[in-house]
Structures are given as structure tokens and as C-alpha cells.
Amino acid sequence: MKFKKLAALSTAVIMSASMLVGCGNSETKENKDKTLKIGMVADIGGINDESFNQSAWEGLQQAEKDFGIEVKVIESKQASEYLQNMESLLDEDVDMVIGVGYTMKQDIQTQAENYPDKQFVLIDETYDTIPENITPVLFRENEAAYLTGLVAGKMTKANNIGFIGGIQTPVVSKFEYGYKAGVKEANEKATVNVQYAGTFSDAAKGKSIANQMYGNGSDIILAAAGGTGLGSIESAKEQNKYAIGVDRDQSDLAPKNVLTSALKKVNVGVYDTVKEFVEGKLISGQEKVYGLKEDGVGIPESTKNLVPQDIIDYVNSMIEKVKSGEIKVPATEDELKAYK
């Protein structure tokens, strides 16, 4: 059954990548002699958010180059547009729809029910019972944040460190608790001050919170807050303090102030999922989870620009302990309390 198209046209901007000639995989029967079409719905942060959505879009663009698929993205202006934007892609007969962000959970499920012959990917959320045509893609954000907490704990001069969250969700909380655990591991004397902005798209508010934290003595802040976090980096530049980027390597925004970044490689998750789909190897109805072992999270090479080598060596040794299972990085408040 096809969902009835909504009457109102979306105000979103639809961006189409050029169609490449060829087939995703000539050995996959259902995809033979066909250029696969894959659509992405970005959340309200937009694909130029220097963070989560941009990383997802970069992964899809790379898949387009490598696999000869046609890709489209729709940027949403507000959450109420998600369902309609998915419908717009489905009207263009895409084979797969990727929803970027946990807020699309219900809309992805609705469209998966309406279009059982299509494939859907949900970034950052899952279901108690996963529909057979949905692939949830999840990340161990706590492991990436843990590494940046190790760096912050070693680099702080004030033993006063900040964390700014966007909206308090399980995903953002994983950043918070992983970060706190890393700081605690590296420096028992350091404290972490936490404040949530209540939004992922207000850079001015992020800057205001960061200004206050720096003014109260913090010398390093991690902001897991999407576009809101960009304001904290701007504040770090103005206050001559340190910031920690998130999702992507954000050192280019302030090369002298961004110590490191908690990489959440959404681009890797998107690329790998599309690759499996093109090759006919995707097992939908199951979660795909990316952590340090899967190279789905980490810190960037640019960390060496501001962080001494002995600290980088220390962090690398801890990475191996996480990968081996010797260290289980906290993802919740209870796990943090039980840590060490």
C-alpha cells in the first residue's frame, strides 16, 4: 500500500547529485541493469552543520562516487516535515531512504510499513522489534567521548572542565558519561561542569553557555550539541581557551583552539550500509553498531597539532584496552558510578 502523498509541498531544499552510468553490482539479481537510487532526509541541522548531518551526507556522496548510484538529499526546516520529505523521495522511486537522527524513528517506521518493498535506514535509534525492512545504525559515542576526556584530563591546567549537551537524550548522555569517565581516568582532581542547551541548532546559545563556563574557570569544553556546539568553539577562539569538537574533525574551525574531536563516523556507517545494499549483502531488520573496534568512532589525526605525543601515546594505549574489552566505557550514569 502506498502512503497518500501529502497535499502541501515541502519547503525543504532538494539537492540532487548527478546520475552516474552503471549498476551498483551486476552480480546482484534484483539490482542488475539498474542504477540504484538512495535518498537521505537530513534533520533540521542541515547538511552544512559541520557535524552529524554533514558527515552522513559525505558518506552518501562517497558511496555515489564508488558505486555508481544516484543520490538525493532533502534538508528539513522543521521536524514536522520529516514524513513528507520521505514521501517526496519515495515518489521519485528511490530504493532506500536514510533518516538522519533519532527524531525520525516514528516517521521511518510509518513509511517502512507503507512501503514494504523499500529499504530504510535510521541513524541513531532502534526499535524493540526492528521491522524487517529497516536497518538501525548506532554508535558507541561514549567511547569517542572517553578518548577526548582522557585528553582533557591531561591537558587541563585549571582542573575545571566543561560539557555542553544539546538536548538530553540517551545518545547525548553517552557523550557526557564517556567524557566524564575519561576525565576521571586521566585526572582524579578534575571536575566536569555540565549544562544542556535544550537545542541542537542555536549557536548563539552555545556561545553564551561556553562564555559563562570559561568565565567560571573552565579551560576546556566539549559540546555534544550539533549546531549549538559551534558557538562554543567560537567562544573558545575569543576567550583563548580550548574546545573539543564533535562528530567530525572540527579543528579547521579553530586550529589553535580545538584540541581534538570526538569522532562519530556517521559517514562510515552510511557508506558501509549502502555498500552492503548495493552488493546485495545487507541484512535488514538488524542493528549495525559502530565503536572503536569497528573504526566507527575515535579521535582525528589533527589531535597531534596541539596535544603532546606522550599524551597521544597514553590515549592510544587506552584505545587498545577498550578494544580488547579490558575497559568498558560507561554509557549511563549508573555505569559511570560503577566505573573503577
Coordinates of C-alpha atoms in Angstrom, one line a residue:
M1 CA 0.0 0.0 0.0
K2 CA 1.3 3.4 -0.9
F3 CA 1.0 6.3 1.5
K4 CA -1.1 9.0 0.2
K5 CA 1.0 12.0 -0.8
L6 CA 0.6 15.0 1.4
A7 CA -1.0 17.9 -0.3
A8 CA 1.3 20.6 0.8
L9 CA 4.6 20.9 -0.9
S10 CA 7.7 20.8 1.4
T11 CA 9.6 23.9 1.9
A12 CA 12.8 21.8 2.1
V13 CA 15.5 22.2 -0.5
I14 CA 16.0 19.1 -2.6
M15 CA 19.5 18.6 -3.8
S16 CA 20.3 16.0 -6.5
A17 CA 23.7 14.6 -7.2
S18 CA 24.5 13.9 -10.8
M19 CA 23.4 10.4 -12.1
L20 CA 26.3 8.1 -12.8
V21 CA 26.1 5.5 -15.5
G22 CA 26.2 1.9 -14.5
C23 CA 24.9 -0.6 -12.0
G24 CA 25.7 -0.9 -8.3
N25 CA 26.5 -4.6 -8.6
S26 CA 26.0 -6.7 -11.7
E27 CA 26.1 -9.9 -9.6
T28 CA 23.0 -8.9 -7.6
K29 CA 20.0 -10.1 -9.5
E30 CA 17.4 -7.5 -8.3
N31 CA 19.9 -4.7 -8.9
K32 CA 21.2 -5.9 -12.3
D33 CA 20.9 -3.4 -15.2
K34 CA 19.6 -0.7 -12.8
T35 CA 21.0 2.4 -11.3
L36 CA 20.0 2.3 -7.6
K37 CA 18.5 5.5 -6.1
I38 CA 19.2 6.3 -2.5
G39 CA 17.6 9.3 -0.7
M40 CA 18.5 11.0 2.5
V41 CA 16.4 13.1 4.8
A42 CA 18.6 15.4 6.9
D43 CA 17.2 16.8 10.2
I44 CA 16.9 20.4 11.0
G45 CA 20.6 20.9 11.4
G46 CA 21.1 20.7 7.6
I47 CA 23.9 19.1 5.6
N48 CA 26.3 22.0 6.3
D49 CA 26.1 21.7 10.1
E50 CA 29.8 20.9 10.3
S51 CA 28.7 17.9 12.3
F52 CA 26.2 15.0 12.2
N53 CA 24.2 15.6 9.1
Q54 CA 27.2 16.7 7.1
S55 CA 29.1 13.5 8.0
A56 CA 26.1 11.4 6.9
W57 CA 25.9 13.3 3.6
E58 CA 29.6 12.9 3.0
G59 CA 29.3 9.2 3.4
L60 CA 26.5 9.0 0.9
Q61 CA 28.4 11.2 -1.6
Q62 CA 31.4 8.9 -1.4
A63 CA 29.1 5.9 -2.0
E64 CA 27.8 7.6 -5.1
K65 CA 31.4 8.0 -6.4
D66 CA 32.3 4.5 -5.7
F67 CA 29.2 2.5 -6.6
G68 CA 27.6 4.4 -9.5
I69 CA 24.3 5.1 -7.7
E70 CA 22.1 8.1 -7.8
V71 CA 21.6 10.0 -4.6
K72 CA 19.3 12.8 -3.3
V73 CA 19.1 14.7 -0.1
I74 CA 16.3 16.8 1.4
E75 CA 17.1 19.2 4.2
S76 CA 14.2 19.6 6.7
K77 CA 13.3 23.0 8.1
Q78 CA 11.3 21.5 11.0
A79 CA 10.6 18.1 12.4
S80 CA 7.0 18.1 11.1
E81 CA 8.4 17.9 7.6
Y82 CA 10.2 14.6 8.0
L83 CA 7.4 12.3 6.9
Q84 CA 6.5 14.5 4.0
N85 CA 10.2 14.7 2.9
M86 CA 10.4 10.9 3.0
E87 CA 7.3 10.7 0.9
S88 CA 8.8 13.1 -1.7
L89 CA 11.8 10.8 -2.1
L90 CA 9.6 7.7 -2.3
D91 CA 7.5 9.5 -5.0
E92 CA 10.8 9.6 -7.0
D93 CA 11.1 5.8 -6.6
V94 CA 14.2 5.7 -4.5
D95 CA 15.2 2.2 -3.4
M96 CA 16.4 3.2 0.0
V97 CA 15.6 6.1 2.4
I98 CA 18.1 7.2 5.1
G99 CA 16.8 9.2 8.0
V100 CA 19.4 11.1 9.9
G101 CA 18.6 11.4 13.6
Y102 CA 16.7 9.7 16.4
T103 CA 13.7 12.1 15.9
M104 CA 12.8 10.3 12.7
K105 CA 12.2 7.0 14.4
Q106 CA 8.4 7.0 14.1
D107 CA 8.3 8.5 10.7
I108 CA 10.8 5.9 9.3
Q109 CA 8.6 3.1 10.8
T110 CA 5.5 4.6 9.3
Q111 CA 7.0 4.7 5.8
A112 CA 8.5 1.3 6.2
E113 CA 5.0 -0.1 6.8
N114 CA 3.6 1.9 3.9
Y115 CA 6.4 0.8 1.5
P116 CA 7.3 -2.8 2.5
D117 CA 9.3 -3.2 -0.8
K118 CA 11.6 -0.3 0.0
Q119 CA 14.6 -0.3 2.4
F120 CA 15.0 2.2 5.2
V121 CA 18.0 3.2 7.4
L122 CA 17.6 5.0 10.7
I123 CA 20.7 6.7 12.1
D124 CA 21.0 6.9 15.9
E125 CA 17.9 5.0 17.0
T126 CA 16.5 1.5 17.1
Y127 CA 13.3 -0.4 17.9
D128 CA 12.3 -3.0 20.5
T129 CA 11.2 -5.1 17.5
I130 CA 13.0 -4.0 14.4
P131 CA 10.9 -4.0 11.2
E132 CA 12.4 -6.3 8.6
N133 CA 13.0 -3.5 6.0
I134 CA 14.7 -1.1 8.5
T135 CA 18.4 -1.0 9.4
P136 CA 19.2 1.0 12.5
V137 CA 22.7 2.3 12.6
L138 CA 24.1 3.1 16.1
F139 CA 27.4 4.3 17.5
R140 CA 29.2 3.9 20.8
E141 CA 29.6 7.7 21.2
N142 CA 30.7 7.1 24.8
E143 CA 33.9 5.5 23.5
A144 CA 34.8 8.5 21.4
A145 CA 34.0 10.9 24.2
Y146 CA 36.1 8.8 26.6
L147 CA 39.2 9.4 24.5
T148 CA 38.6 13.2 24.5
G149 CA 38.0 13.1 28.2
L150 CA 41.5 11.5 28.6
V151 CA 43.0 14.3 26.5
A152 CA 41.1 17.0 28.5
G153 CA 42.1 15.4 31.9
K154 CA 45.7 15.5 30.9
M155 CA 45.6 18.9 29.2
T156 CA 43.6 21.0 31.7
K157 CA 45.6 23.5 33.8
A158 CA 42.6 24.5 35.9
N159 CA 41.2 21.1 36.7
N160 CA 37.9 22.7 35.7
I161 CA 36.4 21.2 32.5
G162 CA 33.0 21.8 30.8
F163 CA 30.5 19.7 28.9
I164 CA 27.6 21.3 26.9
G165 CA 24.9 19.0 25.7
G166 CA 22.2 19.8 23.1
I167 CA 19.0 18.0 24.2
Q168 CA 19.3 15.4 27.0
T169 CA 18.8 12.2 25.1
P170 CA 20.3 8.7 25.5
V171 CA 22.7 9.5 22.7
V172 CA 24.0 12.8 24.1
S173 CA 24.1 11.3 27.6
K174 CA 26.5 8.7 26.2
F175 CA 28.8 11.5 25.2
E176 CA 28.5 13.0 28.7
Y177 CA 29.2 9.9 30.7
G178 CA 32.0 8.7 28.4
Y179 CA 33.7 12.1 28.7
K180 CA 33.4 12.2 32.4
A181 CA 34.9 8.7 32.7
G182 CA 37.8 9.7 30.5
V183 CA 38.5 12.8 32.6
K184 CA 38.2 10.8 35.8
E185 CA 40.6 8.1 34.4
A186 CA 43.2 10.7 33.4
N187 CA 42.9 13.2 36.3
E188 CA 41.2 12.5 39.6
K189 CA 41.5 16.1 40.6
A190 CA 39.5 17.5 37.6
T191 CA 35.8 18.2 37.8
V192 CA 33.4 18.4 34.9
N193 CA 30.6 21.0 34.8
V194 CA 27.6 20.1 32.7
Q195 CA 24.9 22.2 31.1
Y196 CA 22.3 21.3 28.5
A197 CA 21.2 23.9 26.0
G198 CA 17.9 22.3 25.1
T199 CA 18.6 22.7 21.3
F200 CA 20.9 21.4 18.6
S201 CA 20.5 24.5 16.4
D202 CA 21.3 27.6 18.4
A203 CA 24.9 28.6 18.1
A204 CA 24.3 31.8 20.0
K205 CA 23.1 29.9 23.0
G206 CA 26.0 27.5 22.8
K207 CA 28.4 30.5 22.8
S208 CA 26.6 32.1 25.7
I209 CA 26.9 28.9 27.8
A210 CA 30.5 28.5 26.9
N211 CA 31.3 32.1 27.8
Q212 CA 29.8 31.5 31.2
M213 CA 31.7 28.3 31.7
Y214 CA 35.0 29.8 30.6
G215 CA 34.3 32.8 32.8
N216 CA 33.8 30.5 35.8
G217 CA 37.2 28.9 35.3
S218 CA 36.8 26.1 32.8
D219 CA 39.7 25.9 30.3
I220 CA 38.4 23.0 28.1
I221 CA 34.8 22.4 26.9
L222 CA 33.3 19.5 24.9
A223 CA 30.0 20.4 23.3
A224 CA 27.9 17.5 22.0
A225 CA 25.3 19.8 20.6
G226 CA 25.3 19.9 16.9
G227 CA 25.0 23.4 15.5
T228 CA 24.7 24.7 19.1
G229 CA 28.2 23.5 19.7
L230 CA 29.6 25.7 17.0
G231 CA 29.0 28.6 19.3
S232 CA 31.2 27.0 22.0
I233 CA 34.1 26.8 19.5
E234 CA 33.6 30.4 18.6
S235 CA 33.7 31.3 22.3
A236 CA 37.0 29.3 22.7
K237 CA 38.6 31.4 20.0
E238 CA 37.5 34.6 21.6
Q239 CA 38.4 33.6 25.1
N240 CA 41.7 31.9 24.0
K241 CA 40.6 28.7 25.6
Y242 CA 40.3 25.1 24.4
A243 CA 37.3 23.4 22.8
I244 CA 36.7 19.8 21.8
G245 CA 34.9 19.1 18.5
V246 CA 32.2 16.5 17.9
D247 CA 31.1 14.1 15.2
R248 CA 33.6 15.4 12.6
D249 CA 37.1 16.7 12.9
Q250 CA 36.3 20.3 13.7
S251 CA 39.9 21.5 14.1
D252 CA 39.5 23.6 10.9
L253 CA 37.0 25.8 12.7
A254 CA 39.6 27.0 15.2
P255 CA 43.1 25.4 14.6
K256 CA 44.6 27.0 17.6
N257 CA 41.7 26.1 20.0
V258 CA 40.2 22.8 19.0
L259 CA 42.3 20.2 21.0
T260 CA 40.7 17.2 19.5
S261 CA 37.3 15.9 18.3
A262 CA 35.0 13.1 19.4
L263 CA 34.6 11.5 16.0
K264 CA 31.3 9.8 15.4
K265 CA 31.9 8.4 11.9
V266 CA 28.4 8.6 10.6
N267 CA 29.9 8.7 7.1
V268 CA 31.4 5.3 7.7
G269 CA 28.1 3.9 8.9
V270 CA 26.2 5.3 5.9
Y271 CA 28.9 4.2 3.4
D272 CA 29.1 0.7 4.7
T273 CA 25.3 0.2 4.8
V274 CA 24.9 1.5 1.3
K275 CA 27.8 -0.7 0.1
E276 CA 26.2 -3.8 1.6
F277 CA 22.9 -2.8 0.0
V278 CA 24.5 -2.3 -3.5
E279 CA 26.2 -5.7 -3.2
G280 CA 23.1 -7.5 -2.1
K281 CA 24.6 -8.3 1.3
L282 CA 22.6 -6.0 3.6
I283 CA 20.7 -7.9 6.3
S284 CA 17.9 -5.5 7.2
G285 CA 15.9 -5.9 10.4
Q286 CA 19.2 -5.9 12.4
E287 CA 21.2 -3.2 14.1
K288 CA 24.6 -2.2 12.9
V289 CA 26.7 -0.8 15.8
Y290 CA 30.0 1.1 15.4
G291 CA 32.5 1.6 18.1
L292 CA 36.3 1.7 18.4
K293 CA 36.7 -2.0 17.3
E294 CA 34.7 -1.2 14.1
D295 CA 36.6 2.1 13.5
G296 CA 33.3 3.9 13.8
V297 CA 34.4 6.3 16.5
G298 CA 37.7 7.8 17.6
I299 CA 39.8 11.0 17.6
P300 CA 41.4 12.6 14.5
E301 CA 45.0 12.8 13.3
S302 CA 44.8 16.6 13.9
T303 CA 45.0 15.9 17.7
K304 CA 48.7 15.8 17.3
N305 CA 48.7 19.5 16.4
L306 CA 48.0 20.7 19.9
V307 CA 48.4 17.6 22.1
P308 CA 51.9 16.4 23.1
Q309 CA 53.0 13.0 21.9
D310 CA 53.2 11.4 25.3
I311 CA 49.5 12.1 25.9
I312 CA 48.6 10.7 22.5
D313 CA 50.6 7.6 23.3
Y314 CA 48.7 7.3 26.6
V315 CA 45.4 7.7 24.7
N316 CA 46.4 5.0 22.2
S317 CA 47.2 2.6 25.0
M318 CA 43.8 3.1 26.4
I319 CA 42.2 2.6 23.0
E320 CA 43.7 -0.9 22.9
K321 CA 42.3 -1.6 26.3
V322 CA 38.8 -0.6 25.2
K323 CA 39.1 -2.7 22.0
S324 CA 40.2 -5.7 24.0
G325 CA 37.3 -5.3 26.5
E326 CA 39.6 -4.6 29.4
I327 CA 37.9 -1.3 29.8
K328 CA 34.2 -1.0 29.4
V329 CA 33.4 2.7 28.8
P330 CA 30.3 3.9 30.8
A331 CA 27.3 4.9 28.7
T332 CA 24.9 5.7 31.6
E333 CA 25.0 7.4 35.0
D334 CA 24.9 4.1 36.8
E335 CA 27.8 2.7 34.7
L336 CA 29.8 5.8 35.5
K337 CA 29.2 5.4 39.2
A338 CA 30.5 1.8 39.0
Y339 CA 33.5 2.8 36.8
K340 CA 36.7 1.9 38.6

